[in-house]
Every structure is written in structure tokens, then in C-alpha cells.
Short mmCIF file of C-alpha atoms and ligand atoms in Angstrom, two decimals:
data_model
loop_
_atom_site.label_atom_id
_atom_site.label_comp_id
_atom_site.label_asym_id
_atom_site.label_seq_id
_atom_site.Cartn_x
_atom_site.Cartn_y
_atom_site.Cartn_z
CA MET A 1 1.10 -15.56 -32.01
CA PRO A 2 4.88 -15.52 -31.97
CA LEU A 3 6.31 -16.11 -28.47
CA ASP A 4 8.12 -12.77 -28.04
CA ARG A 5 4.75 -11.09 -28.63
CA VAL A 6 3.41 -12.55 -25.41
CA MET A 7 5.94 -10.68 -23.35
CA GLU A 8 5.61 -7.26 -25.07
CA PRO A 9 4.48 -4.83 -22.23
CA ARG A 10 0.75 -3.94 -22.71
CA PRO A 11 0.12 -0.43 -23.66
CA ALA A 12 -0.15 1.31 -20.29
CA SER A 13 -3.01 3.77 -19.74
CA GLY A 14 -1.28 5.10 -16.55
CA VAL A 15 0.30 3.69 -13.47
CA PRO A 16 -2.02 0.97 -11.92
CA ARG A 17 -3.87 2.17 -8.58
CA HIS A 18 -1.77 -0.07 -6.18
CA PHE A 19 -2.80 -0.40 -2.46
CA LEU A 20 0.61 -1.27 -1.05
CA ASP A 21 0.98 0.86 2.09
CA LEU A 22 -0.94 3.47 4.02
CA ASP A 23 1.95 5.94 4.09
CA GLN A 24 1.77 6.24 0.25
CA PHE A 25 -1.65 7.70 0.14
CA ASP A 26 -3.30 11.25 0.89
CA ALA A 27 -5.25 11.19 3.98
CA ALA A 28 -8.28 12.25 2.01
CA GLU A 29 -8.10 9.32 -0.13
CA LEU A 30 -8.13 6.87 2.54
CA ARG A 31 -10.87 8.62 4.35
CA GLY A 32 -12.89 8.47 1.21
CA MET A 33 -12.29 4.65 0.96
CA ILE A 34 -13.64 4.36 4.56
CA GLU A 35 -16.82 6.20 3.67
CA GLN A 36 -17.20 3.98 0.72
CA ALA A 37 -16.64 1.00 2.84
CA LYS A 38 -19.52 2.31 5.12
CA ALA A 39 -21.69 2.82 2.34
CA TYR A 40 -21.14 -0.89 1.06
CA LYS A 41 -21.83 -1.92 4.55
CA ARG A 42 -25.28 -0.13 4.37
CA GLY A 43 -25.84 -2.15 1.09
CA GLU A 44 -25.58 1.00 -1.16
CA GLY A 45 -23.93 0.73 -4.66
CA LEU A 46 -24.19 -3.06 -4.97
CA ASP A 47 -27.23 -3.54 -7.34
CA VAL A 48 -25.21 -2.06 -10.06
CA ARG A 49 -22.52 -4.74 -9.62
CA PRO A 50 -19.69 -2.27 -9.99
CA LEU A 51 -16.92 -4.85 -10.68
CA ASP A 52 -18.87 -7.01 -13.20
CA GLY A 53 -16.60 -8.80 -15.30
CA LYS A 54 -13.43 -8.07 -13.37
CA ILE A 55 -11.07 -11.01 -12.17
CA LEU A 56 -8.96 -10.76 -8.81
CA ALA A 57 -6.13 -13.02 -8.52
CA MET A 58 -5.06 -13.71 -5.01
CA ILE A 59 -1.63 -15.23 -4.27
CA PHE A 60 -1.12 -16.73 -0.69
CA GLU A 61 2.38 -17.52 0.65
CA LYS A 62 1.23 -17.65 4.00
CA PRO A 63 -2.14 -19.13 5.45
CA SER A 64 -5.07 -17.02 5.78
CA THR A 65 -8.88 -17.26 6.84
CA ARG A 66 -10.22 -13.77 6.90
CA THR A 67 -8.08 -12.22 4.15
CA ARG A 68 -9.01 -15.05 1.62
CA VAL A 69 -12.73 -15.29 2.45
CA SER A 70 -13.42 -11.52 2.85
CA PHE A 71 -11.62 -10.64 -0.49
CA GLU A 72 -13.37 -13.29 -2.33
CA SER A 73 -16.93 -12.59 -0.81
CA GLY A 74 -16.34 -8.89 -1.27
CA MET A 75 -15.56 -9.25 -4.91
CA LYS A 76 -18.32 -11.65 -5.57
CA ARG A 77 -20.68 -9.05 -3.98
CA LEU A 78 -19.25 -6.25 -6.35
CA GLY A 79 -20.05 -8.66 -9.39
CA GLY A 80 -16.36 -9.88 -9.84
CA GLU A 81 -14.59 -13.22 -9.69
CA VAL A 82 -11.73 -14.45 -8.20
CA VAL A 83 -8.70 -16.93 -8.76
CA ILE A 84 -6.95 -18.27 -5.68
CA LEU A 85 -3.31 -19.09 -6.06
CA ASN A 86 -1.31 -20.89 -3.40
CA GLY A 87 2.20 -19.84 -3.64
CA ALA A 88 3.72 -23.33 -3.23
CA ASP A 89 1.73 -24.46 -6.14
CA MET A 90 3.09 -21.75 -8.43
CA GLN A 91 6.34 -21.54 -10.65
CA ILE A 92 7.39 -18.81 -8.49
CA ASP A 93 8.36 -21.60 -5.85
CA ARG A 94 10.53 -23.17 -8.64
CA GLY A 95 12.32 -20.04 -9.17
CA GLU A 96 10.23 -18.09 -11.84
CA THR A 97 10.87 -14.39 -10.93
CA VAL A 98 8.30 -12.13 -9.18
CA ALA A 99 8.54 -9.85 -12.04
CA ASP A 100 7.71 -12.42 -14.89
CA THR A 101 4.84 -13.66 -12.58
CA ALA A 102 3.58 -9.94 -12.44
CA ARG A 103 3.77 -9.53 -16.10
CA VAL A 104 1.96 -12.72 -16.95
CA LEU A 105 -0.73 -12.37 -14.21
CA SER A 106 -1.38 -9.08 -15.69
CA ARG A 107 -2.60 -10.60 -19.05
CA TYR A 108 -5.18 -12.69 -17.48
CA VAL A 109 -6.57 -10.72 -14.49
CA ASP A 110 -7.56 -7.04 -13.69
CA CYS A 111 -6.12 -7.02 -10.15
CA ILE A 112 -3.50 -9.02 -7.94
CA MET A 113 -3.57 -9.30 -4.18
CA ILE A 114 -0.55 -11.08 -2.44
CA ARG A 115 0.20 -12.09 0.98
CA THR A 116 3.87 -12.84 1.36
CA PHE A 117 6.99 -12.69 3.35
CA GLU A 118 9.38 -10.24 2.23
CA HIS A 119 8.01 -6.65 1.56
CA SER A 120 10.30 -6.45 -1.56
CA THR A 121 8.35 -9.43 -2.99
CA LEU A 122 5.29 -6.95 -2.85
CA GLN A 123 7.13 -4.01 -4.33
CA GLU A 124 8.60 -6.11 -7.22
CA LEU A 125 5.20 -7.30 -8.13
CA ALA A 126 3.79 -3.82 -8.13
CA GLU A 127 6.54 -2.51 -10.08
CA TYR A 128 6.08 -5.05 -12.90
CA ALA A 129 2.46 -5.62 -12.86
CA THR A 130 0.39 -3.59 -15.36
CA VAL A 131 -2.68 -4.10 -13.08
CA PRO A 132 -3.32 -2.81 -9.49
CA VAL A 133 -1.61 -4.82 -6.72
CA ILE A 134 -2.92 -5.01 -3.22
CA ASN A 135 -0.91 -5.86 -0.07
CA GLY A 136 -2.63 -8.69 1.75
CA LEU A 137 0.18 -8.82 4.46
CA THR A 138 3.89 -8.86 4.43
CA ASP A 139 6.28 -9.24 7.18
CA ARG A 140 6.33 -5.61 7.48
CA THR A 141 2.83 -4.17 7.23
CA HIS A 142 -0.77 -5.02 6.87
CA PRO A 143 -2.72 -2.13 5.52
CA CYS A 144 -6.20 -3.85 4.61
CA GLN A 145 -6.56 -4.67 8.33
CA LEU A 146 -5.99 -1.03 9.31
CA MET A 147 -8.72 0.17 7.07
CA ALA A 148 -11.21 -2.52 8.76
CA ASP A 149 -9.86 -1.36 12.13
CA VAL A 150 -10.32 2.16 11.71
CA MET A 151 -13.83 1.62 10.53
CA ALA A 152 -14.70 -0.46 13.36
CA PHE A 153 -13.41 1.77 16.03
CA GLU A 154 -15.28 4.63 14.42
CA GLU A 155 -18.61 2.70 14.48
CA HIS A 156 -18.17 2.25 18.14
CA ARG A 157 -16.52 5.35 19.45
CA GLY A 158 -16.94 7.89 16.80
CA PRO A 159 -14.15 9.69 14.69
CA VAL A 160 -10.53 8.41 15.54
CA LYS A 161 -8.92 11.69 14.77
CA ASP A 162 -7.39 12.92 17.98
CA ARG A 163 -8.37 9.89 19.93
CA VAL A 164 -5.72 7.84 21.79
CA ILE A 165 -5.06 4.25 20.69
CA ALA A 166 -2.68 2.07 22.71
CA TRP A 167 -1.02 -1.07 21.47
CA SER A 168 0.47 -3.61 23.87
CA GLY A 169 2.77 -6.44 22.36
CA ASP A 170 5.09 -7.20 19.59
CA GLY A 171 6.22 -4.35 17.37
CA ASN A 172 5.18 -6.33 14.37
CA ASN A 173 3.54 -5.71 10.86
CA MET A 174 0.30 -4.75 12.60
CA ALA A 175 2.07 -2.34 14.74
CA ALA A 176 3.81 -0.77 11.72
CA SER A 177 0.44 -0.27 9.92
CA TRP A 178 -1.12 1.32 13.02
CA ILE A 179 1.85 3.87 13.04
CA GLN A 180 1.08 4.68 9.34
CA ALA A 181 -2.56 4.90 10.28
CA ALA A 182 -2.10 7.11 12.99
CA VAL A 183 -0.25 9.88 10.80
CA LYS A 184 -2.81 9.64 8.19
CA PHE A 185 -6.07 9.46 10.29
CA GLY A 186 -4.56 12.04 12.78
CA PHE A 187 -4.81 9.81 16.22
CA GLN A 188 -2.28 9.49 19.10
CA LEU A 189 -0.65 6.15 19.21
CA ARG A 190 1.13 4.79 22.26
CA ILE A 191 3.04 1.63 21.72
CA ALA A 192 4.05 -0.75 24.65
CA CYS A 193 6.54 -3.35 23.65
CA PRO A 194 9.70 -5.03 24.70
CA GLU A 195 12.93 -3.10 23.78
CA GLU A 196 13.71 -6.15 21.53
CA LEU A 197 10.66 -5.86 19.69
CA ARG A 198 10.28 -2.36 18.63
CA PRO A 199 8.50 -1.37 15.37
CA PRO A 200 11.08 -0.79 12.46
CA ALA A 201 13.02 2.29 13.25
CA ASP A 202 12.60 3.62 9.64
CA VAL A 203 8.64 3.48 10.13
CA LEU A 204 8.86 5.28 13.43
CA ALA A 205 11.30 7.97 11.94
CA TRP A 206 8.96 8.53 8.91
CA ALA A 207 6.08 9.00 11.37
CA GLN A 208 8.13 11.52 13.40
CA ALA A 209 8.96 13.43 10.15
CA GLN A 210 5.29 13.59 9.36
CA GLY A 211 4.56 15.21 12.75
CA GLY A 212 2.81 11.78 13.98
CA ARG A 213 1.88 11.64 17.67
CA ILE A 214 3.52 8.28 18.43
CA GLU A 215 4.95 7.20 21.73
CA VAL A 216 7.08 3.80 22.26
CA SER A 217 7.71 2.61 25.83
CA SER A 218 8.22 -0.73 27.64
CA ASN A 219 5.45 0.24 30.20
CA PRO A 220 2.04 -1.05 29.25
CA GLN A 221 0.26 0.43 32.14
CA ALA A 222 1.67 4.00 31.25
CA MET A 223 0.82 3.57 27.44
CA VAL A 224 -2.71 2.19 28.06
CA ARG A 225 -3.78 4.85 30.74
CA GLY A 226 -6.68 6.82 29.52
CA ALA A 227 -6.71 5.16 26.13
CA ASP A 228 -9.78 4.99 23.86
CA ALA A 229 -8.72 1.76 22.43
CA VAL A 230 -6.41 -1.18 23.39
CA VAL A 231 -4.90 -3.34 20.69
CA THR A 232 -2.69 -6.35 20.51
CA ASP A 233 -1.75 -9.12 18.10
CA THR A 234 -0.17 -12.33 18.14
CA TRP A 235 3.24 -12.92 19.89
CA VAL A 236 4.42 -15.06 17.05
CA SER A 237 3.54 -13.81 13.58
CA MET A 238 3.73 -16.12 10.42
CA GLY A 239 7.33 -16.67 9.66
CA ASP A 240 8.61 -15.57 13.04
CA GLU A 241 11.13 -17.75 15.05
CA ASP A 242 9.70 -18.41 18.46
CA THR A 243 12.78 -18.38 20.43
CA ASN A 244 12.26 -16.21 23.43
CA ARG A 245 9.06 -14.38 22.37
CA HIS A 246 6.77 -15.88 25.08
CA ASN A 247 9.02 -14.57 27.97
CA LEU A 248 9.53 -11.09 26.32
CA LEU A 249 6.00 -10.58 25.68
CA ALA A 250 4.28 -11.84 28.88
CA PRO A 251 4.35 -8.60 30.56
CA PHE A 252 2.26 -7.07 27.75
CA GLN A 253 -0.58 -9.33 27.93
CA VAL A 254 -3.93 -7.49 27.73
CA ASP A 255 -5.81 -8.57 30.64
CA ARG A 256 -8.54 -6.91 32.79
CA HIS A 257 -6.09 -5.05 34.83
CA LEU A 258 -4.52 -3.59 31.74
CA MET A 259 -7.98 -2.92 30.42
CA ALA A 260 -9.07 -1.08 33.73
CA ALA A 261 -6.23 1.53 32.90
CA ALA A 262 -7.73 2.58 29.76
CA LYS A 263 -11.01 4.77 29.70
CA PRO A 264 -14.13 2.98 31.14
CA ASP A 265 -15.66 2.86 27.45
CA ALA A 266 -12.25 1.81 25.71
CA VAL A 267 -12.64 -0.84 23.17
CA PHE A 268 -10.42 -3.84 22.76
CA MET A 269 -9.00 -4.69 19.24
CA HIS A 270 -7.24 -7.74 17.60
CA CYS A 271 -6.80 -8.40 14.06
CA LEU A 272 -7.10 -12.15 14.79
CA PRO A 273 -6.21 -14.92 14.75
CA ALA A 274 -6.23 -14.75 18.64
CA HIS A 275 -4.35 -16.85 21.25
CA ARG A 276 -6.45 -16.78 24.42
CA GLY A 277 -4.17 -16.82 27.41
CA GLU A 278 -1.17 -15.32 25.50
CA GLU A 279 -1.45 -11.95 24.18
CA VAL A 280 -5.11 -11.52 25.47
CA THR A 281 -6.92 -13.40 28.19
CA ALA A 282 -10.27 -15.05 27.18
CA GLU A 283 -12.12 -12.62 29.56
CA VAL A 284 -11.20 -9.48 27.56
CA ILE A 285 -11.42 -10.92 24.02
CA ASP A 286 -14.81 -12.36 24.68
CA GLY A 287 -15.93 -9.63 27.02
CA PRO A 288 -18.00 -6.57 26.39
CA GLN A 289 -15.47 -4.28 25.37
CA SER A 290 -14.18 -6.49 22.62
CA ILE A 291 -14.99 -5.25 18.96
CA VAL A 292 -12.94 -8.08 17.26
CA TRP A 293 -16.00 -9.51 15.31
CA ASP A 294 -16.71 -6.01 13.82
CA GLU A 295 -13.09 -5.64 12.73
CA ALA A 296 -13.24 -9.16 11.06
CA GLU A 297 -16.50 -8.23 9.25
CA ASN A 298 -15.15 -4.75 8.21
CA ARG A 299 -12.31 -6.50 6.37
CA MET A 300 -15.01 -7.38 3.64
CA HIS A 301 -16.60 -3.93 3.46
CA SER A 302 -13.24 -1.99 3.51
CA GLN A 303 -11.61 -4.37 0.92
CA MET A 304 -14.70 -3.82 -1.29
CA ALA A 305 -13.79 0.04 -1.08
CA ILE A 306 -10.42 -0.74 -1.85
CA LEU A 307 -11.01 -2.89 -4.91
CA SER A 308 -13.26 -0.52 -6.23
CA TRP A 309 -10.76 2.33 -5.90
CA CYS A 310 -7.97 0.16 -7.30
CA LEU A 311 -10.22 -0.81 -10.39
CA SER A 312 -11.83 2.68 -11.05
CA GLU A 313 -10.80 4.30 -14.32
CA THR A 314 -9.03 7.63 -13.28
CA PRO A 315 -5.77 7.26 -11.65
N1 CP B 1 -6.44 -10.72 10.16
C1 CP B 1 -6.00 -11.46 9.26
O1 CP B 1 -5.38 -10.98 8.11
O2 CP B 1 -6.48 -12.70 9.18
P1 CP B 1 -6.12 -13.99 8.33
O3 CP B 1 -4.64 -14.39 8.45
O4 CP B 1 -7.09 -15.06 8.63
O5 CP B 1 -6.18 -13.49 6.79
N1 NVA B 2 0.85 -10.35 12.74
C1 NVA B 2 0.16 -11.40 12.41
C2 NVA B 2 -1.04 -10.85 11.76
C3 NVA B 2 -1.82 -11.95 11.31
C4 NVA B 2 -3.05 -11.23 10.57
C5 NVA B 2 1.17 -12.21 11.44
O1 NVA B 2 1.72 -11.68 10.56
O2 NVA B 2 1.13 -13.47 11.60
#
């Protein structure tokens, strides 16, 4: 085959069904994925191996335990297969463009998941891929985690709509995805964070324009008061410089005093990995209100639903 033939665009059958960020979806579509995830968790629909013969490539430019294993095991439970790529071992690390990587991988596999630093890398991959692209975490957002988290909250506390979720900690990628989820799933989100570490202004502005019920304050007690869930995340995300973060974030630690300000049956949530004694005390994360292991398990079920949505025929 002549070389130029290799780079000809594949005839497109429509725009691929990417899963990039929650703000790009209709609420009903996200709700449908959550319901599908619950069905997969009950074991329904797996006997037909719905993704038989499909291949998922996963690119990791940052470390991972949950994302890597939950996508791999989820894909295999659906009948598909995976190829795992370490970004540092790819030509992309030696200057091959993201666009060229997207074009080439699209010739080999049916779907691409990427965990990367710059959000623009994800967007460029999606722009040039002719297969669906999934956001497995960027510096800006982590939407797959939110699908698992909404599912876990609802398993323990019922529908999330109109409930109050409190965040105490860094206004990081998880906080940004919680903001997008609050708009799409219709819950109130109260964010306590240091002034210096507020979530991105454009994400907050988008939520406000959508009528989202989001509050941001530097007072954790006030934000947690009466909440149905208290959520936090690491003080130092992958790729962050740890200059003054521990000092800034110390007042936002989730301990039993902060949990006591929430509803008595409030749940504690954390995407993991956790740092006991920093963003959360061992007593809270290992205590009866913690649902972190269900969140982790639901990564697999919810991503099975995301993969099925991405790889279904009708755009
Ligand atoms: N929560 C999460 O994404 O975990 P990993 O970094 O282990 O994938
Ligand atoms: N905010 C964390 C989430 C890890 C899953 C990070 O980006 O490192």
C-alpha cells in the first residue's frame, strides 16, 4: 500500500461519540449511562458480550491504579480487549503530534482513553481521532470519576437531585467535575476551599449561567452544615507543585468535627488515592460514613456504561 494511503482519512460514519466532559452532555444521556451502569452492576446484559471484538487503547501520561484496572476489567467483562500505552514509551514523547497519534491509533483500535496533563491534549486527540475518545483525567477534569460517584451516592442515599453535596479542599480537577455534575444532575454543591485554590473561574461562570446551585467559600463548617455528603481529594494532585499547599489546605481537612456539621447520615466521599492525616483523617475515611470503596468499585460499572455508549452505533 502506498504510504500516502495510510494517512487518508477513513470514511467517517458520523462524529465519534466522545466522552470528554459532563458539561457537553444532555442530563438525560448521563442519567441513561448511570442506569446502564446500575444494570451492569446487577450483572444484566453481560452474557451477550456487547463489545465482543472491540479494542480499547489506553494512554497514560500519569500514574493510575483504579482507572487502568477498572477500564481493563470492564472492557473484558463486556467481551472486548485493551492495549495499554505508557505515554513515556510512545513517539508522542519524542515529538510526534497528538493529531498524528490520534489518526494512527484510530486505524488500529475502536476507542481511545487518555489520562494526560493539559486538557488541550485530550481535545486535540478527540478532534483528530475517528474513534471515540474518553477523558481518563486531565489537569482540568475527571468526569469518569463523577459518574461512579453519583452512582455510589445514590446507592446509599437515594436520588442525588436537590441534595446538598459539600466539598472541602483543593478546587482541583475533581472539584471542576463536581461542579459540572451539580448542573447536570441537579444537586446543590457547596465548595469550601482556600481563596488561592478556587476552581477555574470559567467552570464556575458556566455553572452560574446554567442556573447551577454552586456556592464557594473559605469556611468549611459553613459549607458542610446540613450536607448529605462531604467530599474531598488529595491536596497535591498529579503534576502540582507542592509549594504552600499543605499550609493552605490544613483548615479544610475532613475530620470528625467537620463530619459532625453534616447530616447525621451524611456519607464521606473521596476519589482515591487518599492521604490519611492530610485531606482526611483515618477515622473518617475508615469509618462507617465512608463510601469510598463503593466509589472505587463503581468506576468499573460506570465505565462499562460509558464504553457501551461510546461504541454504540447511533450517534
Ligand atoms: N480515582 C482515580 O482516578 O484513581 P487512579 O489515579 O488510581 O486511576
Ligand atoms: N486530583 C487528583 C485525582 C486523582 C484521581 C489528581 O489529579 O491527582
